[in-house]
XYZ file of C-alpha atoms in Angstrom:
775
model
C 86.571 147.682 -35.932
C 88.712 150.047 -34.805
C 88.356 149.307 -31.108
C 89.227 145.685 -32.240
C 93.052 146.445 -33.924
C 93.312 148.988 -31.316
C 93.593 146.253 -28.267
C 95.075 144.453 -30.930
C 98.301 146.636 -31.277
C 98.258 147.702 -27.407
C 98.024 144.045 -26.733
C 101.348 143.879 -29.298
C 103.167 146.877 -27.314
C 102.642 144.530 -24.122
C 103.402 141.750 -25.514
C 107.033 143.269 -26.807
C 107.805 144.977 -23.608
C 106.875 141.734 -21.970
C 109.559 139.749 -24.091
C 112.195 142.809 -23.363
C 111.392 142.154 -19.721
C 112.269 139.191 -19.301
C 115.576 138.715 -20.412
C 116.616 141.283 -18.548
C 115.071 139.432 -16.008
C 117.182 136.862 -17.588
C 120.876 138.815 -15.828
C 122.075 138.040 -12.959
C 124.456 140.861 -12.281
C 122.197 143.049 -10.687
C 121.978 144.380 -7.325
C 119.317 143.823 -4.713
C 118.146 147.480 -5.432
C 117.892 146.926 -8.688
C 116.036 143.952 -8.768
C 113.574 145.564 -6.134
C 113.314 148.284 -8.745
C 112.518 146.150 -11.594
C 110.278 143.943 -9.298
C 108.319 147.026 -8.976
C 108.383 148.249 -12.701
C 107.314 144.448 -13.852
C 103.980 145.208 -11.618
C 103.294 148.132 -13.274
C 103.410 146.395 -15.756
C 101.943 143.384 -14.847
C 98.515 145.359 -14.178
C 98.991 147.017 -17.907
C 99.306 143.633 -19.271
C 95.947 142.129 -17.269
C 94.328 145.275 -18.328
C 94.899 144.939 -21.811
C 94.597 140.885 -22.189
C 91.423 141.799 -20.191
C 90.334 144.213 -23.924
C 91.509 141.312 -26.151
C 89.222 139.039 -24.093
C 86.253 141.886 -24.510
C 87.017 141.913 -27.792
C 87.397 138.236 -28.862
C 83.926 137.684 -26.707
C 82.234 140.137 -28.788
C 83.459 139.111 -31.939
C 81.846 135.360 -30.576
C 78.858 137.217 -30.255
C 78.057 138.576 -33.166
C 78.663 135.873 -35.291
C 76.537 132.820 -33.118
C 74.407 135.448 -30.987
C 73.639 138.702 -33.673
C 73.797 136.006 -36.792
C 76.880 138.236 -38.507
C 79.598 136.760 -40.317
C 83.846 137.719 -39.810
C 85.530 135.156 -40.050
C 89.341 136.414 -40.389
C 88.824 138.906 -37.636
C 87.871 135.683 -36.034
C 90.972 133.934 -36.978
C 92.646 136.709 -36.032
C 91.421 136.707 -32.517
C 92.433 133.100 -32.056
C 95.912 133.792 -32.941
C 96.227 136.979 -30.344
C 94.636 135.272 -27.667
C 96.665 132.013 -28.499
C 99.896 134.388 -27.950
C 98.635 136.433 -25.010
C 98.431 132.758 -22.718
C 101.629 132.379 -23.559
C 102.910 135.614 -22.581
C 101.176 135.289 -19.649
C 102.945 131.301 -19.244
C 105.928 133.269 -19.170
C 105.212 135.732 -16.726
C 104.077 133.388 -14.810
C 107.230 132.291 -14.159
C 108.775 135.054 -14.057
C 106.975 136.230 -10.774
C 107.709 132.472 -9.366
C 111.268 132.550 -10.347
C 112.551 136.452 -9.011
C 109.800 138.551 -7.837
C 107.912 135.791 -5.837
C 111.381 136.017 -3.896
C 112.080 139.655 -4.232
C 109.839 141.206 -3.382
C 108.821 140.467 0.080
C 107.250 143.990 0.608
C 105.105 144.284 -1.219
C 103.516 140.752 -0.629
C 99.971 141.602 -0.196
C 99.433 144.141 -2.975
C 101.736 140.786 -5.540
C 99.326 138.496 -5.214
C 96.340 141.007 -5.649
C 98.166 141.263 -8.933
C 98.324 137.245 -9.296
C 94.479 137.051 -8.176
C 93.704 139.118 -10.806
C 96.485 137.462 -13.433
C 94.886 134.143 -12.958
C 91.095 135.226 -13.214
C 92.119 137.146 -16.110
C 94.448 133.398 -18.048
C 91.213 132.087 -17.108
C 88.991 133.311 -18.731
C 91.387 133.610 -21.919
C 91.682 129.861 -21.624
C 87.741 129.599 -21.407
C 87.695 132.157 -24.987
C 90.342 130.693 -26.254
C 88.293 126.792 -26.426
C 85.218 128.982 -27.666
C 87.249 130.115 -30.484
C 88.676 126.378 -31.098
C 84.808 125.603 -30.673
C 83.933 127.381 -33.252
C 86.741 126.746 -35.862
C 85.802 122.967 -35.491
C 81.909 124.365 -36.519
C 83.534 126.231 -39.015
C 85.960 122.658 -40.297
C 82.445 120.293 -39.819
C 80.844 122.543 -42.151
C 83.583 122.856 -45.242
C 84.013 118.749 -44.314
C 79.842 118.870 -45.164
C 79.885 119.990 -48.180
C 82.546 117.810 -49.291
C 80.815 115.046 -48.818
C 83.456 114.108 -46.248
C 80.969 112.983 -43.299
C 83.331 110.866 -41.142
C 85.841 114.562 -40.757
C 82.609 116.686 -40.449
C 81.057 113.622 -37.446
C 84.773 114.049 -35.951
C 84.603 118.135 -35.297
C 81.272 118.168 -34.016
C 82.214 115.158 -31.881
C 85.500 117.923 -30.697
C 83.109 120.737 -30.489
C 81.424 118.578 -28.194
C 83.770 117.605 -25.787
C 85.197 121.287 -26.330
C 81.927 122.655 -24.958
C 81.844 120.044 -21.725
C 84.538 121.510 -20.624
C 84.087 124.967 -21.310
C 80.877 124.802 -19.162
C 83.269 123.216 -16.302
C 84.884 126.472 -16.238
C 83.113 129.795 -14.303
C 82.728 131.632 -17.144
C 79.160 133.813 -16.859
C 80.228 136.651 -19.006
C 80.193 134.195 -21.677
C 77.044 131.809 -21.152
C 75.538 133.775 -24.177
C 77.990 131.965 -26.436
C 77.899 128.507 -25.070
C 74.564 128.129 -25.295
C 75.022 130.052 -29.266
C 77.668 127.456 -30.096
C 75.594 124.123 -28.356
C 72.880 124.762 -30.836
C 74.803 125.643 -33.181
C 75.968 122.091 -32.847
C 72.365 120.840 -32.361
C 71.511 121.945 -35.654
C 74.634 120.997 -37.433
C 74.312 117.490 -35.927
C 70.746 117.318 -36.970
C 71.506 118.433 -40.630
C 73.835 115.817 -40.605
C 72.099 113.542 -40.021
C 69.388 114.136 -42.394
C 71.641 114.458 -45.433
C 74.062 110.869 -44.042
C 70.441 109.394 -43.950
C 69.586 110.219 -47.075
C 72.481 108.847 -48.985
C 72.416 104.941 -46.932
C 68.383 105.738 -48.231
C 70.088 106.068 -52.093
C 72.423 103.605 -50.884
C 69.793 100.103 -49.533
C 66.502 100.815 -50.729
C 63.053 98.759 -50.822
C 60.836 98.267 -53.279
C 57.206 95.745 -53.056
C 55.249 94.748 -55.370
C 51.663 92.657 -55.882
C 51.075 91.184 -59.214
C 47.633 89.928 -60.072
C 48.624 86.505 -59.961
C 48.479 87.098 -55.740
C 52.171 86.996 -55.642
C 54.340 89.112 -53.924
C 58.047 90.493 -55.355
C 60.461 92.192 -53.231
C 63.121 93.699 -53.940
C 66.767 95.291 -52.654
C 68.421 97.777 -54.173
C 72.508 97.902 -52.832
C 73.798 100.535 -54.909
C 77.616 101.277 -53.728
C 78.189 103.858 -57.184
C 79.360 103.781 -61.160
C 83.056 104.739 -60.048
C 85.891 102.226 -59.149
C 85.337 100.137 -56.200
C 87.946 101.364 -54.243
C 86.696 104.700 -54.055
C 82.968 103.229 -53.825
C 83.655 101.446 -50.716
C 85.736 105.083 -49.489
C 82.991 106.683 -49.576
C 80.319 104.097 -47.906
C 83.071 103.334 -45.051
C 82.556 107.650 -44.725
C 78.589 107.261 -44.786
C 79.306 104.209 -41.716
C 81.605 105.891 -39.669
C 79.676 108.839 -39.469
C 76.285 106.745 -38.453
C 78.593 105.139 -35.592
C 79.830 108.532 -33.938
C 76.321 109.570 -34.062
C 74.553 106.845 -32.741
C 72.415 106.192 -36.053
C 74.639 102.454 -37.458
C 73.094 100.439 -35.474
C 68.988 101.898 -36.035
C 69.955 101.321 -39.597
C 71.017 98.086 -38.952
C 68.794 96.884 -36.822
C 65.571 98.368 -39.609
C 68.120 96.398 -42.283
C 67.570 93.828 -39.843
C 63.876 93.503 -39.635
C 63.585 94.164 -42.740
C 65.798 90.877 -44.132
C 63.849 88.471 -41.627
C 60.114 89.602 -42.931
C 60.485 89.599 -46.582
C 64.398 87.296 -47.333
C 64.647 85.065 -44.672
C 61.239 83.826 -43.293
C 59.500 83.657 -46.851
C 62.747 81.459 -48.098
C 62.410 79.254 -44.724
C 59.187 78.081 -44.254
C 58.061 79.422 -48.352
C 57.907 78.545 -51.574
C 59.832 81.752 -51.994
C 62.215 82.385 -55.625
C 65.521 84.237 -54.959
C 66.610 85.957 -58.157
C 70.221 88.071 -57.772
C 70.972 90.111 -60.428
C 74.775 92.855 -61.115
C 73.941 96.122 -61.642
C 76.433 98.416 -62.695
C 75.353 100.406 -59.649
C 75.561 97.440 -57.269
C 73.128 95.071 -56.983
C 70.050 94.188 -56.980
C 68.120 91.231 -54.975
C 64.554 89.304 -55.886
C 62.524 87.006 -53.875
C 59.279 86.288 -55.087
C 56.697 84.500 -52.435
C 53.560 82.883 -53.936
C 50.702 83.353 -51.601
C 48.834 79.895 -52.881
C 52.575 77.681 -52.288
C 52.541 77.077 -48.572
C 55.408 74.412 -47.350
C 58.633 74.041 -46.458
C 61.949 73.405 -49.964
C 64.250 70.597 -48.623
C 66.697 71.695 -46.386
C 69.310 71.392 -48.892
C 68.026 73.812 -51.134
C 66.776 76.283 -47.764
C 70.480 76.685 -46.681
C 71.704 77.265 -50.576
C 68.955 79.961 -51.571
C 70.288 81.752 -47.923
C 73.768 80.962 -48.666
C 72.995 83.461 -51.948
C 71.378 86.220 -49.958
C 74.183 86.642 -47.242
C 76.780 86.103 -49.846
C 75.426 89.196 -51.739
C 75.012 90.764 -48.725
C 78.491 90.463 -47.308
C 80.971 90.906 -50.608
C 78.461 93.831 -51.967
C 77.671 96.338 -48.337
C 78.457 94.340 -45.021
C 82.274 93.124 -45.283
C 83.206 96.790 -44.383
C 84.661 97.265 -40.509
C 84.112 100.600 -38.596
C 86.324 100.663 -35.098
C 83.615 100.733 -32.340
C 85.580 101.553 -29.719
C 88.828 99.836 -29.327
C 87.632 96.641 -31.993
C 87.206 96.705 -35.914
C 83.307 95.129 -36.655
C 82.027 94.213 -39.958
C 78.578 95.603 -40.753
C 78.036 91.809 -41.127
C 78.824 91.128 -37.482
C 76.322 94.514 -36.679
C 73.829 92.533 -38.489
C 74.804 89.263 -36.673
C 74.279 90.169 -33.188
C 70.859 92.558 -34.150
C 68.531 89.294 -36.299
C 70.957 86.119 -35.468
C 69.010 84.423 -32.287
C 66.030 85.576 -34.593
C 66.768 83.845 -37.859
C 68.662 80.545 -35.730
C 64.990 80.407 -33.988
C 63.381 80.413 -37.584
C 65.690 78.317 -39.247
C 66.208 75.412 -36.480
C 61.962 75.345 -36.063
C 61.223 75.505 -39.528
C 63.103 74.319 -41.549
C 66.044 71.831 -39.394
C 62.623 70.827 -37.703
C 60.811 69.907 -40.358
C 63.313 67.947 -42.253
C 64.419 65.739 -39.457
C 62.080 62.681 -40.382
C 59.071 60.977 -38.730
C 60.173 57.097 -38.868
C 63.100 55.237 -38.510
C 63.183 53.851 -42.403
C 63.876 57.799 -43.121
C 66.720 58.160 -40.772
C 69.539 57.834 -43.188
C 69.089 60.198 -45.626
C 69.164 62.771 -43.133
C 72.449 62.829 -42.951
C 72.595 64.857 -46.289
C 70.693 67.957 -44.460
C 73.562 67.636 -41.252
C 75.933 68.195 -43.830
C 74.732 71.060 -46.122
C 73.578 72.425 -41.634
C 76.905 72.297 -40.959
C 78.599 73.706 -44.257
C 75.800 76.502 -43.435
C 76.748 77.626 -40.306
C 80.305 77.884 -41.157
C 80.256 79.602 -44.265
C 77.725 82.334 -41.342
C 80.579 82.179 -38.542
C 83.465 83.181 -41.459
C 80.966 86.344 -42.662
C 80.794 87.267 -39.112
C 77.162 86.523 -38.949
C 77.397 83.539 -35.793
C 80.116 84.988 -33.563
C 82.711 81.658 -34.102
C 81.735 79.922 -30.531
C 77.929 80.094 -31.802
C 76.735 76.209 -32.837
C 73.628 76.309 -32.449
C 71.731 74.693 -35.692
C 74.860 72.735 -36.129
C 74.456 71.020 -32.499
C 70.446 70.962 -33.353
C 71.396 69.195 -37.003
C 74.205 66.478 -35.694
C 71.134 65.665 -31.975
C 69.756 63.929 -34.787
C 68.294 61.573 -31.655
C 66.130 64.073 -29.259
C 65.552 65.388 -32.040
C 64.669 62.509 -34.493
C 62.769 60.941 -31.034
C 60.395 64.096 -29.592
C 60.212 64.842 -34.003
C 58.886 61.258 -34.172
C 56.343 60.998 -31.297
C 54.929 64.972 -31.531
C 53.974 63.268 -35.344
C 52.627 59.804 -34.004
C 50.445 62.468 -31.396
C 49.351 64.724 -34.838
C 47.860 62.337 -36.435
C 46.395 59.633 -33.339
C 44.465 63.112 -32.581
C 43.110 63.604 -35.900
C 41.979 60.208 -36.277
C 40.304 61.817 -32.928
C 38.482 63.966 -33.891
C 37.310 62.419 -36.956
C 33.549 62.800 -38.436
C 32.691 58.575 -36.054
C 29.858 58.180 -39.224
C 31.549 55.900 -41.416
C 31.297 51.926 -39.657
C 33.251 49.146 -39.667
C 31.613 45.516 -37.764
C 33.105 44.081 -35.860
C 31.379 40.174 -35.723
C 32.382 36.292 -36.002
C 32.292 34.901 -39.766
C 31.133 31.561 -38.527
C 29.068 31.185 -34.670
C 32.210 31.241 -31.899
C 34.566 31.801 -34.382
C 37.234 34.403 -33.483
C 36.525 37.741 -34.367
C 37.277 39.766 -37.610
C 36.009 43.508 -38.255
C 34.041 43.696 -41.641
C 33.007 46.745 -43.892
C 29.706 48.431 -44.743
C 30.203 45.530 -47.043
C 30.002 42.790 -45.444
C 33.929 42.375 -46.873
C 36.481 41.204 -44.450
C 39.561 43.887 -43.200
C 43.222 42.359 -42.503
C 43.617 44.844 -39.989
C 47.034 44.176 -37.328
C 44.217 45.685 -34.714
C 42.407 42.234 -34.528
C 45.921 40.584 -33.063
C 45.065 40.880 -29.385
C 41.919 38.423 -30.689
C 44.515 36.241 -32.395
C 45.914 35.569 -28.859
C 42.828 34.818 -27.463
C 39.997 31.936 -27.957
C 37.005 32.839 -28.982
C 35.209 32.570 -26.157
C 38.113 34.367 -23.437
C 38.172 38.028 -23.150
C 36.956 38.548 -26.514
C 34.126 41.262 -28.088
C 30.184 40.826 -27.955
C 29.579 41.797 -31.979
C 29.413 45.392 -32.703
C 29.857 48.428 -34.376
C 32.854 50.954 -34.227
C 33.776 53.505 -36.147
C 36.550 52.882 -39.329
C 38.956 56.280 -38.372
C 38.824 53.980 -34.888
C 40.263 50.571 -36.159
C 42.762 53.335 -37.903
C 43.587 54.531 -34.344
C 44.155 51.460 -32.974
C 46.472 50.415 -35.846
C 48.518 53.486 -35.509
C 49.098 52.474 -32.077
C 50.146 48.429 -32.550
C 52.480 50.431 -35.897
C 54.270 52.408 -32.511
C 54.538 50.013 -31.190
C 55.852 47.448 -33.195
C 58.452 50.015 -33.435
C 59.520 50.875 -30.212
C 60.308 46.977 -30.715
C 63.377 47.661 -33.381
C 64.428 50.897 -31.626
C 67.565 52.521 -28.733
C 66.129 51.718 -25.769
C 65.649 55.749 -25.001
C 63.754 55.731 -28.293
C 61.802 52.294 -27.066
C 60.825 54.164 -24.041
C 60.013 57.327 -25.133
C 57.244 55.268 -28.049
C 56.094 53.627 -25.465
C 55.318 56.723 -23.340
C 53.540 58.154 -26.387
C 51.267 55.469 -27.125
C 50.070 56.359 -22.951
C 50.272 60.185 -24.140
C 47.498 58.660 -27.061
C 45.141 56.468 -24.632
C 44.924 59.413 -22.084
C 44.665 62.112 -24.361
C 41.609 60.137 -26.084
C 39.519 60.250 -22.943
C 39.796 64.215 -23.109
C 39.549 65.066 -26.428
C 36.704 62.995 -27.928
C 34.173 64.103 -24.996
C 34.597 67.648 -25.623
C 35.311 67.590 -30.130
C 32.280 65.237 -30.420
C 30.402 66.771 -28.016
C 27.920 68.578 -29.735
C 26.968 64.908 -31.641
C 26.922 63.193 -28.646
C 23.984 65.425 -27.480
C 21.360 65.410 -30.564
C 22.499 61.993 -32.869
C 21.783 59.181 -30.425
C 24.390 56.383 -33.011
C 27.085 58.638 -32.048
C 26.945 58.706 -27.936
C 27.253 54.561 -29.210
C 29.302 54.499 -31.696
C 31.887 56.345 -29.227
C 30.468 53.826 -26.349
C 31.846 50.628 -28.577
C 35.044 52.714 -29.745
C 36.127 53.787 -26.119
C 35.238 49.755 -25.070
C 37.196 49.081 -27.715
C 40.293 50.828 -27.387
C 40.420 49.906 -23.268
C 39.693 46.418 -24.545
C 43.697 46.617 -26.232
C 44.850 48.687 -23.480
C 44.041 46.210 -20.769
C 46.756 43.661 -22.300
C 49.162 46.062 -24.633
C 52.284 45.855 -22.407
C 51.638 42.351 -21.232
C 52.048 41.989 -25.241
C 55.017 43.230 -26.061
C 56.658 43.899 -22.999
C 58.787 40.591 -23.835
C 60.040 42.191 -27.385
C 61.181 45.642 -25.930
C 64.918 46.069 -25.667
C 66.797 44.339 -23.018
C 66.804 47.628 -21.327
C 63.490 48.117 -20.444
C 62.184 44.569 -19.762
C 63.247 45.420 -16.048
C 60.346 48.327 -15.830
C 56.779 48.275 -15.258
C 55.499 48.822 -18.608
C 51.669 48.634 -18.923
C 48.022 50.409 -20.045
C 45.599 48.628 -18.088
C 45.473 51.584 -16.016
C 44.147 53.606 -18.701
C 42.088 50.863 -20.377
C 39.912 50.597 -17.020
C 39.773 54.569 -17.537
C 39.087 53.861 -21.129
C 35.756 52.138 -19.994
C 35.406 54.698 -17.328
C 34.777 56.694 -20.068
C 32.350 54.864 -22.827
C 30.418 54.531 -19.905
C 29.908 57.937 -18.132
C 29.647 59.133 -22.084
C 26.610 56.940 -22.898
C 25.045 57.363 -19.546
C 25.333 60.103 -20.241
C 23.003 60.062 -23.709
C 20.452 57.698 -21.934
C 19.871 60.395 -18.671
C 19.645 62.933 -22.008
C 16.776 60.322 -23.403
C 15.095 59.815 -20.507
C 14.455 63.019 -19.829
C 13.300 63.521 -23.293
C 11.272 60.519 -22.944
C 9.655 61.768 -19.572
C 9.458 65.395 -20.823
C 6.969 64.446 -23.798
C 4.774 62.144 -21.209
C 4.320 65.483 -18.780
C 3.810 68.124 -21.347
C 0.948 66.075 -23.149
C -1.211 66.743 -20.141
C -3.809 63.768 -20.529
C -3.373 61.782 -18.275
C -3.941 64.246 -15.005
C -7.305 64.801 -16.210
C -7.999 61.596 -18.282
C -10.002 60.333 -14.641
C -12.884 62.181 -14.859
C -12.018 64.010 -18.029
C -12.664 62.588 -21.015
C -10.964 64.299 -23.425
C -8.192 64.303 -21.668
C -7.673 60.878 -23.976
C -6.739 62.663 -26.974
C -3.684 64.571 -25.920
C -3.056 61.438 -23.829
C -2.584 59.318 -26.341
C -0.485 61.928 -28.682
C 2.283 62.102 -26.146
C 1.816 57.904 -25.937
C 2.500 57.548 -29.547
C 5.095 60.197 -29.556
C 7.168 58.696 -26.478
C 6.627 54.964 -28.569
C 8.259 56.922 -31.539
C 11.097 58.224 -29.181
C 12.212 54.747 -28.541
C 11.024 52.977 -32.091
C 14.125 55.505 -32.826
C 16.635 54.839 -30.763
C 15.870 50.781 -31.528
C 16.871 51.243 -34.960
C 19.827 53.522 -34.844
C 21.345 51.368 -31.895
C 19.968 47.543 -32.428
C 22.823 46.750 -34.897
C 25.380 49.929 -33.327
C 25.338 48.542 -29.713
C 26.503 44.801 -28.497
C 22.973 43.255 -27.787
C 23.443 43.537 -24.168
C 24.265 47.299 -23.877
C 21.532 47.807 -25.670
C 18.697 45.574 -23.918
C 19.727 47.274 -20.819
C 19.963 50.757 -21.894
C 16.234 50.118 -23.639
C 14.838 48.435 -21.035
C 16.277 52.076 -18.298
C 14.170 53.990 -20.666
C 11.101 52.102 -20.989
C 11.528 51.539 -16.914
C 11.333 55.165 -16.899
C 8.662 55.766 -18.945
C 6.622 52.526 -17.374
C 7.039 54.098 -14.284
C 5.800 57.680 -14.707
C 2.407 56.482 -16.356
C 2.234 54.118 -12.961
C 2.639 57.370 -10.459
C 0.307 58.974 -12.221
C -2.462 56.686 -12.856
C -2.840 54.987 -9.472
C -2.132 59.278 -7.878
C -5.383 59.647 -9.863
C -8.418 60.173 -7.354
C -11.130 59.971 -9.149
C -11.456 57.561 -12.330
C -15.315 56.539 -14.191
C -15.945 53.809 -16.001
C -15.110 55.473 -19.710
C -12.205 56.518 -18.237
C -11.426 53.507 -16.492
C -12.142 51.938 -20.668
C -9.997 54.616 -21.949
C -6.743 53.836 -19.371
C -7.146 50.328 -20.536
C -7.103 51.223 -24.904
C -4.100 53.711 -23.576
C -1.701 51.596 -21.418
C -2.398 48.061 -24.330
C -1.040 50.338 -26.798
C 1.974 50.807 -24.257
C 2.000 47.152 -23.785
C 1.382 46.205 -27.429
C 4.030 47.966 -29.215
C 7.240 48.201 -26.087
C 7.877 43.849 -26.895
C 9.138 44.485 -29.629
C 11.357 46.501 -28.807
C 13.401 44.334 -27.801
C 14.231 41.941 -30.635
C 17.721 42.849 -32.281
C 18.186 41.336 -35.853
C 20.512 38.967 -35.986
C 20.642 37.832 -32.875
C 18.142 34.773 -31.976
C 18.718 34.867 -28.916
C 16.525 38.253 -28.202
C 12.600 37.708 -27.391
C 9.392 39.672 -27.085
C 9.219 38.158 -23.637
C 12.842 40.219 -22.558
C 10.580 42.991 -21.864
C 9.851 40.820 -18.991
C 13.298 40.270 -17.446
C 15.079 43.927 -18.657
C 11.061 46.367 -17.223
C 11.281 46.022 -13.725
C 8.408 48.003 -13.623
C 6.418 45.465 -16.124
C 4.527 43.330 -13.887
C 3.859 45.747 -12.263
C 1.666 47.461 -15.276
C 0.647 44.645 -16.462
C -1.050 44.343 -13.092
C -1.935 47.864 -13.530
C -3.768 47.387 -16.820
C -5.916 44.097 -15.164
C -7.308 46.209 -12.061
C -8.478 49.122 -13.939
C -11.374 46.618 -15.739
C -11.161 44.241 -12.845
C -14.088 43.986 -10.409
C -13.929 44.427 -6.737
C -14.897 40.805 -6.375
C -11.395 39.656 -8.773
C -9.552 42.909 -6.813
C -9.505 40.811 -3.475
C -8.993 37.645 -5.468
C -6.084 38.708 -6.676
C -4.598 40.281 -3.021
C -5.581 36.475 -1.886
C -4.524 37.504 1.377
C -1.589 39.426 0.587
C -0.390 36.310 -1.575
C -1.962 37.119 -4.817
C 0.109 39.182 -7.909
C -1.829 42.517 -6.761
C 0.018 42.030 -3.354
C 3.289 41.365 -4.959
C 3.238 44.461 -7.709
C 1.505 46.983 -5.553
C 1.944 48.156 -1.878
C -1.697 48.560 0.399
C -1.792 52.356 -0.476
C -1.799 51.571 -3.680
C -4.336 49.108 -3.509
C -6.762 51.378 -1.866
C -5.845 54.161 -3.858
C -7.033 52.492 -6.786
C -10.493 50.457 -5.214
C -11.357 54.044 -3.999
C -11.005 56.009 -7.715
C -12.438 52.889 -9.440
C -15.435 52.314 -7.368
C -17.814 54.746 -5.646
C -18.518 54.639 -1.453
C -20.231 51.384 -0.898
C -20.882 48.643 2.132
C -18.676 46.618 -0.741
C -16.127 48.399 -1.298
C -15.732 48.932 2.692
C -15.163 45.220 3.137
C -12.717 45.132 0.149
C -10.861 48.008 1.582
C -10.762 46.389 5.185
C -9.557 43.136 3.359
C -6.246 44.237 1.487
C -3.366 45.389 4.488
């Protein structure tokens, strides 16, 4: 301490001499010799001054090290050092002016010595300036601490920012000897800033707090408490202003506003928009309480006007209590509401449009007039948010969406129609209605399961056509298909009374429904198609019925469409072909599955392969045959009332032909058939022959007879001839061959006939004679 005081005394003396010296130099009556001597004396005094300045610089650095590096406190001495350093800098500046004015011009012989002193002086001068910066940083740190203790957060942040600037300037200077002091000051700034961030964060948490509660009834209650203090509103706002400005200067405000916006979207805005959330605002002595109650069991939407009004209450409370405050961000004043809008306005707009406005758009032309109320409410709400600063003045997304009612309505209506259509497509198809004429050769009508006539616009096409012109045969379709076709006709009727743009959209929506059916139904009902015979038949009928209407749908309504669309090509004929193709493909796939199951049943019984030489195989063969008949009879019961008669008989003929072909192939391939086995085969084949013709009789169709089996089973004649051959003699076989002109020759090839003869009869001359005749 004594050394420091002696330094200051010496420094004070040098400054005093320097002032006298400057005054002496101010006299203009000196002679050249006196100027030379005076300059020489000045050089000596300057050297002393430099020495004293270095001692003062050393003392200041030691004091800063003692405080920031050794953790000792001597604020008063540091303040005195700061004052002394500033005085020394001023005196050195005056000395520089004197040297430039007199010494530099008067002492030409001592240029080298003076230059050395000047360089030395400059080094000391820069060192003193660096130490002065460090002392200034210390002063601002001290002021920051005092301001924080007084809860003057803005001043604290400003002082810390100033320390950062000073240390940044100091780092650019050559201060190798004070690097430890700079590093210590930088650490002190970091610690002070972290402490300030924590302190201001605690104040923020006390001001804005969230509380969530789960009640026993399943509801969730979220409460936002905004505490603005119990003092006068002006003082409270000043304190909040200081807190927000400090957060902004620390770079924390944006993060806090972002977190606030995220919570508002999660707990307030989304529940209010897309759920039945109730709002309760309470004004308290210390601020405001905003409470939102959401029932988990209630999902849906309030009317748009109610949603706008509820949201407006939330924004009004947020603005009046907290978010109306402004901070200076660069050259502009920005309110907290504007900062909140920058963070969440885009997400808020998307949710509001998607979950509220989009739902408020009507789905039919009749409800469109009520939408005017929604447009007015959206405009008022948009303007309210612009006035509060949440939206920019040029932000008009909500208003534009609400005002663009034509496009929005058209999109919504078409999307709603497609949604209804898809829902009808995936419904179960087992609820059936019957398409049948009430009287012979009369027009078709739709009847339910009780036989009651159903009045449907789906029969418009049939009413336009005669009873036998392009008409559907009697069959059963699912009730959901009637509803789907009804929806298509309703859409076409609405298109006839709509604007050209909307009418075009509706027509292509109908086309999309028909196209969607081809893709959705096979996928949605894949399991039923693979396992239930009736489902495949019903879906076949449904698809044919829909394709039937699609063929002339465009032609029916083209003349009724708006004039602008009548010149366009409006047709659904191409989709009618696709629907018929899809119906055929679906049913043929199911038919192939049934055929495979019947053949597998015959092959798994293994009776026909061994019955030729082993009578014990008869029981297994009979079991497989009866199982095949059971499957065919099941299909008969299921299909005969569902499928059109012609389709049913053809389908049954295909399946029976496959069974008959398998039986014939296996019997003809036998190499040896004993008399007993031949008799067993005859009985077995007669079992099939006796039961199959009845499968072609359809209830309610008098035109169907058992004899139709000959028309639809292409190998029935061969099958009947096989039974005869198994019980015939060689003479009878030869007579039935009739030199290649008899019934046996008509059904069997010579090789097949010879194979049967060799299997049935022993090798004798008579058999050889018969074999020779068959060629």
